[in-house]
Coordinates of C-alpha atoms in Angstrom, one line a residue:
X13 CA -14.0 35.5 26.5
X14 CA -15.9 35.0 22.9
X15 CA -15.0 31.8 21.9
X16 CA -13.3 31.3 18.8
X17 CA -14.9 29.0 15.7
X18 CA -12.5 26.3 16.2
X19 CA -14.0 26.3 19.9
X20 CA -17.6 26.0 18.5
X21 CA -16.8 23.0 16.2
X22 CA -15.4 21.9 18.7
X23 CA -18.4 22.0 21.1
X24 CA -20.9 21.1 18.0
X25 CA -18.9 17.6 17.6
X26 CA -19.0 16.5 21.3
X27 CA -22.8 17.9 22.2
X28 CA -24.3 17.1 18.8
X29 CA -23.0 14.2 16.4
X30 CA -23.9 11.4 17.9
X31 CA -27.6 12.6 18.5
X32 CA -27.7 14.9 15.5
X33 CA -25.7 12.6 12.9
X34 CA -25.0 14.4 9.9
X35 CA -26.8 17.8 10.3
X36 CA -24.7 18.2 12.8
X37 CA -21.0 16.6 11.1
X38 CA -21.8 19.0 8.6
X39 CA -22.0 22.4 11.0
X40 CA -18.7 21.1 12.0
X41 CA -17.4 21.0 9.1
X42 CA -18.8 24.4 7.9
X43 CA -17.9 25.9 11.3
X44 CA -14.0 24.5 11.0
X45 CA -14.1 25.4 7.4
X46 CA -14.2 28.9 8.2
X47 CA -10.5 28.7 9.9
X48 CA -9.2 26.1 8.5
X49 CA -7.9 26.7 4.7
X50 CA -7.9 23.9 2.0
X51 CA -4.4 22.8 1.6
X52 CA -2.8 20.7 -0.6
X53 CA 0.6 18.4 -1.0
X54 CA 2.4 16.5 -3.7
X55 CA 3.3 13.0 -3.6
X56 CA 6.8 11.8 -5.4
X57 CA 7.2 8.1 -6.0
X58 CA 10.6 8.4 -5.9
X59 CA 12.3 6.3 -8.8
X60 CA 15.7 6.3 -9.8
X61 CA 16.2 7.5 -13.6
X62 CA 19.0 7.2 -16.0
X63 CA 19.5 10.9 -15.3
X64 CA 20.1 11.3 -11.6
X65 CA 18.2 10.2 -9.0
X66 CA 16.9 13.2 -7.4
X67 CA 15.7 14.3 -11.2
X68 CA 11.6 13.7 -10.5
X69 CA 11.4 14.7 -6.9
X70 CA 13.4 17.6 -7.3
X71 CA 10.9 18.6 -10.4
X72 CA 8.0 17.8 -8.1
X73 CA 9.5 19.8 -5.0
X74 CA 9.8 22.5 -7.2
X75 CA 6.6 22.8 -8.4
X76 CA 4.9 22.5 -5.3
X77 CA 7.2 25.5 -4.0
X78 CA 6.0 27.4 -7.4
X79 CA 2.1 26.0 -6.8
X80 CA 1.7 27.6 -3.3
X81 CA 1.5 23.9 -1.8
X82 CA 1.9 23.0 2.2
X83 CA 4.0 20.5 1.9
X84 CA 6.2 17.6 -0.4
X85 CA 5.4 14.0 0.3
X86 CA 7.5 10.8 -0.7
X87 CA 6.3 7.1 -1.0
X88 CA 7.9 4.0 1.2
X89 CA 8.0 1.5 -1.0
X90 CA 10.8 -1.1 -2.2
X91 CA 9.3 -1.7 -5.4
X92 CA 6.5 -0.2 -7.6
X93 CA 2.6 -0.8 -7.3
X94 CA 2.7 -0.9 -11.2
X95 CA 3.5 -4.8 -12.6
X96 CA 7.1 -4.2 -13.8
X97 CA 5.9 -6.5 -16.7
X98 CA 3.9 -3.6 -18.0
X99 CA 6.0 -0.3 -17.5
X100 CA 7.6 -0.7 -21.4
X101 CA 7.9 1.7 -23.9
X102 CA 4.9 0.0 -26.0
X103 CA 2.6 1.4 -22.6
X104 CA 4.9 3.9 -21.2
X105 CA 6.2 5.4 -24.0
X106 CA 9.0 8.1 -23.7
X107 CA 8.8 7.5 -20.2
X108 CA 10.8 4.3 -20.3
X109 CA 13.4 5.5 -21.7
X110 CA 14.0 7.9 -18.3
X111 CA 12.8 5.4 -16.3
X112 CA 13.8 2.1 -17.4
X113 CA 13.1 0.1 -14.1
X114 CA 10.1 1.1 -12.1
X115 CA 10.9 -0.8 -9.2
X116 CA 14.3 0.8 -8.8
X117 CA 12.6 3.2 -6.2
X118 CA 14.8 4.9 -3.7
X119 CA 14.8 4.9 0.2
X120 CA 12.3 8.0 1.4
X121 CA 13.9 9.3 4.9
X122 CA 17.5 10.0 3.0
X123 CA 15.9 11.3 0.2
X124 CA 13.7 13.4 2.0
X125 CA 17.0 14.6 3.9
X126 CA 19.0 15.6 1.0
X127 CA 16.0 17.2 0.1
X128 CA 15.6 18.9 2.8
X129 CA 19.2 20.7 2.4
X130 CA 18.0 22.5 -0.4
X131 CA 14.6 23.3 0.9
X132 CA 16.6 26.4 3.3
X133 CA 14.2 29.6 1.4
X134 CA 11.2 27.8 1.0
X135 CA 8.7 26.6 3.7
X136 CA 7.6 23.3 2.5
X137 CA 6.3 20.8 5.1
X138 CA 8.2 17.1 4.4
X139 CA 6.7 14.0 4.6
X140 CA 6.7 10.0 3.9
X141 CA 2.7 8.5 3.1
X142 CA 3.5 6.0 4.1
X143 CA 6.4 4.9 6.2
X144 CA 5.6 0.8 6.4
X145 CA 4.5 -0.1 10.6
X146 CA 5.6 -3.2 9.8
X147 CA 8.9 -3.5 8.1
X148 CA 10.3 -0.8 9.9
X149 CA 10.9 -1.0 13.3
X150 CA 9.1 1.9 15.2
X151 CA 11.9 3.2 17.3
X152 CA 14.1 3.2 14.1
X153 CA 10.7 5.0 12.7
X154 CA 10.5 7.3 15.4
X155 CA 14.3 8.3 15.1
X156 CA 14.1 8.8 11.0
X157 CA 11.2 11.4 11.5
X158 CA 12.5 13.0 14.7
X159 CA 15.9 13.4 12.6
X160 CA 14.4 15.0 9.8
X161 CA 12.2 17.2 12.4
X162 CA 14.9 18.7 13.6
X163 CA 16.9 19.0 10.5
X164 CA 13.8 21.2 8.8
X165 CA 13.4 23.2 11.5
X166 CA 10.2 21.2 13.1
X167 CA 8.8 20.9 9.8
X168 CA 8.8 16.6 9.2
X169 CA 5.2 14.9 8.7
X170 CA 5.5 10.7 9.7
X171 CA 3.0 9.3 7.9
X172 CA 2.3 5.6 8.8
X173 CA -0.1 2.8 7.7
X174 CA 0.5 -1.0 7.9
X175 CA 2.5 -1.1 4.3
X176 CA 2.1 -3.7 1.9
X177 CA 2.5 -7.3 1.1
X178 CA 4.4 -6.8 -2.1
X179 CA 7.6 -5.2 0.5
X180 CA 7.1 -7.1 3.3
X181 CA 6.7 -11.2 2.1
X182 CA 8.8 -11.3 -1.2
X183 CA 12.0 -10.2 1.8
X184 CA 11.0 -12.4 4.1
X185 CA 9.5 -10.0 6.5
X186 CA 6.6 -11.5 8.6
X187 CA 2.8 -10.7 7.1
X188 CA 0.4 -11.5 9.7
X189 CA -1.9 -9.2 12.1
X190 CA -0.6 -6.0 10.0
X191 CA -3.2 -3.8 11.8
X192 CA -2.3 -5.2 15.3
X193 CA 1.3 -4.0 14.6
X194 CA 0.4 -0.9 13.3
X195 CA -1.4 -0.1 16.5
X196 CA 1.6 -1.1 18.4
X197 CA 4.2 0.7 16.7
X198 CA 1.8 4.2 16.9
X199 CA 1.9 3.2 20.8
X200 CA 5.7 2.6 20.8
X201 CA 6.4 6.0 18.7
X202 CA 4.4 8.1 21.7
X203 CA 5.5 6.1 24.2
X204 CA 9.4 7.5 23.5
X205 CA 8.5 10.4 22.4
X206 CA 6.7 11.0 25.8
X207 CA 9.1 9.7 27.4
X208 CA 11.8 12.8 28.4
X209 CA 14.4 11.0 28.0
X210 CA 14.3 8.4 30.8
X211 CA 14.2 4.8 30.0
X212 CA 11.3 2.8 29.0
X213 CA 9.8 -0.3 29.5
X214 CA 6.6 -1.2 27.8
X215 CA 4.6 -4.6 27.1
X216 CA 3.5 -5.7 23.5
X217 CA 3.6 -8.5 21.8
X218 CA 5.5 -6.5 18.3
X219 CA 7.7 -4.1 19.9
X220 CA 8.2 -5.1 23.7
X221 CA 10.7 -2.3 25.3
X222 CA 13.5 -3.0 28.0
X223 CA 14.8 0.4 29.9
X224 CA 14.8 1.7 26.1
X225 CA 16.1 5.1 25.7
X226 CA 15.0 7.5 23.4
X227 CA 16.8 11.0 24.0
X228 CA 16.5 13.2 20.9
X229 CA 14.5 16.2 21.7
X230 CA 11.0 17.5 19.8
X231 CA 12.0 20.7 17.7
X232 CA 10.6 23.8 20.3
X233 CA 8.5 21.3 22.2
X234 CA 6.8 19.8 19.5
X235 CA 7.2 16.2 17.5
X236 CA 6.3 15.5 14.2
X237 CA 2.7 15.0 13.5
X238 CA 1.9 11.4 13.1
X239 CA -0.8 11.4 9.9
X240 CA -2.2 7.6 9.9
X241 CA -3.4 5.4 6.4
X242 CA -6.3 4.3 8.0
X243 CA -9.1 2.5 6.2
X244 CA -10.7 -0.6 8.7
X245 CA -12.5 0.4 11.7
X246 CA -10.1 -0.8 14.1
X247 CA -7.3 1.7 11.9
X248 CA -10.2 4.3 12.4
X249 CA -9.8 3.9 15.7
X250 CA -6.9 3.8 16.5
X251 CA -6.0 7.1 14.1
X252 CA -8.7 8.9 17.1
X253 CA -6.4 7.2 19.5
X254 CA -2.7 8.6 18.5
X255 CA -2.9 10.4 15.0
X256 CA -2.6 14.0 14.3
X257 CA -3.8 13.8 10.6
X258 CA -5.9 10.9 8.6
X259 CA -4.5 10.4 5.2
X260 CA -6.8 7.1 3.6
X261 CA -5.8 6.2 -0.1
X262 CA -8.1 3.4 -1.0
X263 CA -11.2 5.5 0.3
X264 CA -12.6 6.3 -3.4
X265 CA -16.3 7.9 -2.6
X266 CA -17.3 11.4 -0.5
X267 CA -20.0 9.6 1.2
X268 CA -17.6 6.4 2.3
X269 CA -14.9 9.4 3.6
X270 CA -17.4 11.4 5.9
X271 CA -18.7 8.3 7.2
X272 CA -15.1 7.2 8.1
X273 CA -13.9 10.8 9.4
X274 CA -16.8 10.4 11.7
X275 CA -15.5 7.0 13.2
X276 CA -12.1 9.4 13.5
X277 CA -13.5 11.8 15.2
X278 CA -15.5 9.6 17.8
X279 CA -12.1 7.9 18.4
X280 CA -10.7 11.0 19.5
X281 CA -13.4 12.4 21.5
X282 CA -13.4 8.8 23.7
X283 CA -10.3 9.0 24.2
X284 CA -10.1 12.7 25.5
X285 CA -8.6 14.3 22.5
X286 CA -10.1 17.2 20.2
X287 CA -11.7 15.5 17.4
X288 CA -11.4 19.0 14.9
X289 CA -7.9 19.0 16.1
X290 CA -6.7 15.7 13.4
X291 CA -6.2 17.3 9.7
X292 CA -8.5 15.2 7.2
X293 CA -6.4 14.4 4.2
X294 CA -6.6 12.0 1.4
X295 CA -4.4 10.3 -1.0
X296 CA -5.6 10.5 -4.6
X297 CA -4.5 10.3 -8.1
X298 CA -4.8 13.6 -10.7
X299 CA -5.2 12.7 -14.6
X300 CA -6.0 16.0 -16.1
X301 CA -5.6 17.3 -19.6
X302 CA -6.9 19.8 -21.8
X303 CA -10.2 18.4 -22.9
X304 CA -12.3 15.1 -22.0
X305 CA -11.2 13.1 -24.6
X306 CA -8.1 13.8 -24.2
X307 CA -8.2 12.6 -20.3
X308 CA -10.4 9.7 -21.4
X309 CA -7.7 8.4 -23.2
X310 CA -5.3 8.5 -20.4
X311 CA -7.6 6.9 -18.2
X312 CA -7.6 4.1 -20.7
X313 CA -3.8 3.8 -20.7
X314 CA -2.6 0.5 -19.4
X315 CA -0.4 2.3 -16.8
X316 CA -3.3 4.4 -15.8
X317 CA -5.9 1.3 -15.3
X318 CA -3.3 -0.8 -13.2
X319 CA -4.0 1.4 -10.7
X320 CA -7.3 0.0 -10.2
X321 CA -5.9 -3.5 -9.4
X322 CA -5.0 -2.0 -5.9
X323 CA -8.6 -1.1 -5.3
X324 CA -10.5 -3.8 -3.4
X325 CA -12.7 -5.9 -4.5
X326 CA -15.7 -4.7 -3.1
X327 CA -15.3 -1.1 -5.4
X328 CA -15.2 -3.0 -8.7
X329 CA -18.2 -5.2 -7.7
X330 CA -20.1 -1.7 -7.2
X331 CA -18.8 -1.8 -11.3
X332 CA -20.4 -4.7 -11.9
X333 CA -17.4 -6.4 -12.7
X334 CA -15.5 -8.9 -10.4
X335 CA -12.2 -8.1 -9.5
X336 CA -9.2 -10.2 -11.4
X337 CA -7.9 -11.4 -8.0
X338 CA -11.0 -12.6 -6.6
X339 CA -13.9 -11.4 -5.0
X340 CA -12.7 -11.0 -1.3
X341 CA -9.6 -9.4 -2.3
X342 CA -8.8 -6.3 -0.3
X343 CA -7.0 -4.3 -2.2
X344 CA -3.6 -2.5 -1.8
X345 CA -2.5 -4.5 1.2
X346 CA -2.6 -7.7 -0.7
X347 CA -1.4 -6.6 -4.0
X348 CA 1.7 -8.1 -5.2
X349 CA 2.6 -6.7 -8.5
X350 CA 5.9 -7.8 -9.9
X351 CA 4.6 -11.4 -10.1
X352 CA 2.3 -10.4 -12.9
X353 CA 3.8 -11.1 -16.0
X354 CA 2.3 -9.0 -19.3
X355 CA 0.1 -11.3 -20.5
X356 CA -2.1 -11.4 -17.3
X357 CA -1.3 -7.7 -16.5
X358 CA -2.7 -7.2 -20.0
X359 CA -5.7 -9.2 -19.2
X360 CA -6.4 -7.9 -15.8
X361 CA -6.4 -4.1 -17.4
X362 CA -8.8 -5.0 -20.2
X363 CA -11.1 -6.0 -16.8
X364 CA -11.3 -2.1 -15.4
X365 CA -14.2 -0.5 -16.4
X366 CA -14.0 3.0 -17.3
X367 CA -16.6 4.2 -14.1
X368 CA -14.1 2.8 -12.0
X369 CA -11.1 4.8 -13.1
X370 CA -13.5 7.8 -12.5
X371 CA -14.5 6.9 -9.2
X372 CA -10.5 6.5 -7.9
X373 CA -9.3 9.3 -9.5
X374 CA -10.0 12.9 -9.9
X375 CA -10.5 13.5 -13.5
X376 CA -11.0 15.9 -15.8
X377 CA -10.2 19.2 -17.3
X378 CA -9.2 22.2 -14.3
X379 CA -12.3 23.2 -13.5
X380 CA -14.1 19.6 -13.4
X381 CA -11.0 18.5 -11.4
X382 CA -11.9 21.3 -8.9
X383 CA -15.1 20.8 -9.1
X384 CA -15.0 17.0 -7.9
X385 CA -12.0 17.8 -4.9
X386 CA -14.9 20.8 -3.5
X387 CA -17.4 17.8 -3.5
X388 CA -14.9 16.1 -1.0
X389 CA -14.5 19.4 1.0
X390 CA -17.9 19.5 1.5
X391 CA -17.7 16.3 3.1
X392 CA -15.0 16.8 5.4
X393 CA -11.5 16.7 3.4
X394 CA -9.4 19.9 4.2
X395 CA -6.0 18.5 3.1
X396 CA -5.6 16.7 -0.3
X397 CA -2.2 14.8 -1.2
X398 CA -1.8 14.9 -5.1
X399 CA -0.2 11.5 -7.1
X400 CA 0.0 13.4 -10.3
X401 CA -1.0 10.8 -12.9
X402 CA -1.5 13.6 -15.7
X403 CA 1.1 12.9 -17.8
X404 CA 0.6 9.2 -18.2
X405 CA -1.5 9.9 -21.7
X406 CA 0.2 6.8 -23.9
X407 CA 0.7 9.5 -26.7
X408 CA 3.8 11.6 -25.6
X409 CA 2.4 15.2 -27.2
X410 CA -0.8 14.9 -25.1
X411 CA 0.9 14.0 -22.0
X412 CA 3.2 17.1 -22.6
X413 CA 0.1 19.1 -23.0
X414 CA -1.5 17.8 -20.0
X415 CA 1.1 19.5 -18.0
X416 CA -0.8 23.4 -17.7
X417 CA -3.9 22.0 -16.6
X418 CA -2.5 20.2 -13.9
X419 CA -0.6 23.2 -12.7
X420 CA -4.3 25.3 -13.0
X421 CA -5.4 22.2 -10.7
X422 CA -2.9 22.9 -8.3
X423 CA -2.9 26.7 -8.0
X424 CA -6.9 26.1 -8.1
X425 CA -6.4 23.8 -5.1
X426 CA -5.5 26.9 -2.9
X427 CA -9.2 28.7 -3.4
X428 CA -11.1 26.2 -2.3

């Protein structure tokens, strides 16, 4: 039998990468590239309005249906990443008035449900990037996304990372050894999702089982994929071990994301699963508008440039600048925003430099967007999850504006 191109890649990865390095990564990724189309999914962060609270993710379902994308994504969060203190009309403009509280942010598995009632036409793939390994319990995890499996029709995505302090320690939720129990939790998922039915018992220091039953069944034979926030080596790793797709978000360089696919992909190979088999994704903010100055301008937004305070510290040192929380901070995990009140949120933006904005976001007009997002391609990415940051341009008529560029983004997306 002529063996297929996946086979190849395949074959290339386990004979050549780890003699070869990246001549070889990259006939893999040409090789997969021929059957393996770009795709692309929105991200909804889910926050109540004054209007209804399915208002924004129905709007963002809606235009992924109408954009050609794979699939509709919701956040897991309690409260926003943005410092409260900040999200006022004098930085949000207009905004505020529809969304008065930003941390009013609504529970993802029921909202992805509802959604998924009027999702019956269309073929939109649902997930949650990501569910939290740590607050949430993993067999009620592992029920929430085998639920909304079978209530799609085997369409359900479970994303999963460690989650954050800022919903985890304000509620009095243990925050120690998050990457240990994310580890744990991936085992616990497979573990009753492997398990037929019968009772379990497993070991583990998080999650210990005793004659645990787990009897809902995998849509047609098959479970949701389990797509992994993985950033650390030993999150690498363990993504090789159990995941189906790699979905980083603090990852903000092409170089940095092959290097780390590759530690993916050698996870997978040790431990007897195909390596081209685990969908590379990423998780990254889209600011377009109409011309450069115009996206300059958002970039410079407060709103915009608090993003940047979840980047670790190590990407604004290569900025020259030292992060406002201290040199070793690392990022996301540790970031606890509504204790920031203006005046420091104020001062902390001032901090961002404008090449770091550029290096965590794609930026740009369409075709400079597209241009950046192929870069990535070409080293590895073949899934992109968009945060749509577009139409955060402090001046209302320019964020309006930005609105058909981000839509050519999207369609773009689909001929890479």
């Amino acid at each position: 039998m002529q063996p297929t191109t996946d086979h190849l890649a395949t074959i290339i990865w386990r004979t050549g990468v780890r003699t070869a390095g990246v001549r070889s990564l990259t006939m893999t990724f040409r090789a997969r590239s021929a059957v393996s189309p770009f795709r692309f999914g929105l991200l909804d962060g889910i926050v109540n309005t004054r209007i209804s609270p399915t208002l924004l993710p129905s709007a963002s379902m809606l235009t992924a249906s109408a954009t050609g994308a794979d699939s509709f994504w919701v956040g897991d969060h309690i409260n926003s990443l943005v410092p409260r203190s900040v999200a006022t009309p004098e930085h949000l403009g207009l905004a505020a008035k529809l969304v008065p509280k930003v941390d009013a942010i609504l529970e993802p598995w029921t909202m992805l449900g509802h959604l998924a009632a009027r999702n019956r036409l269309r073929r939109l793939r649902f997930g949650v990037c990501v569910t939290d390994a740590s607050r949430r319990h993993p067999v009620v995890t592992a029920q929430a996304a085998a639920t909304l499996h079978l209530l799609t029709r085997g369409r359900a995505i479970l994303g999963i990372g460690v989650g954050e302090r800022e919903g985890n320690e304000p509620y009095g939720v243990e925050w120690s050894k998050p990457v240990a129990r994310l580890v744990e939790a991936l085992a616990t998922i497979r573990a009753l999702w492997d398990s037929g039915g019968e009772p379990v018992t497993r070991e583990s220091e998080w999650f210990p089982l005793r004659h645990a039953v787990f009897d809902l069944p995998p849509h047609k034979g098959r479970w949701p994929e389990i797509w992994v926030a993985a950033h650390g080596p030993r999150m690498l790793r363990a993504t090789g071990r159990y995941a189906d797709g790699w979905v980083p978000f603090v990852i903000s360089r092409p170089d940095d994301y092959s290097r780390a696919l590759d530690a993916v992909r050698t996870a997978a190979s040790d431990n007897g699963r195909d390596p081209m088999a685990i969908t590379p994704a990423v998780n990254r903010t889209v600011v377009a508008g109409r011309t450069r100055d115009d996206v300059d301008e958002a970039l410079d937004s407060v709103i915009v440039k608090s993003v940047a305070l979840a980047a670790p510290a190590e990407a604004w040192a290569r900025h020259g600048v030292e992060h406002p929380l201290g040199s070793d901070f690392s990022g996301v995990q540790d970031l606890v925003p509504q204790t920031i009140d203006q005046e420091t949120a104020l001062a902390y933006t001032a901090r961002v430099p404008a090449s770091l904005m550029k290096e965590i976001c794609f930026h740009g007009t369409a075709d400079e967007i597209l241009d950046q997002v192929a870069e990535w391609r070409d080293h590895g990415l073949r899934y992109l999850l968009v945060i749509n940051g577009s139409q955060l341009n402090p001046k209302l008529r320019k964020g309006i504006a930005a609105t058909a560029p981000y839509t050519s983004v999207l369609r773009g997306l689909k001929k890479l």
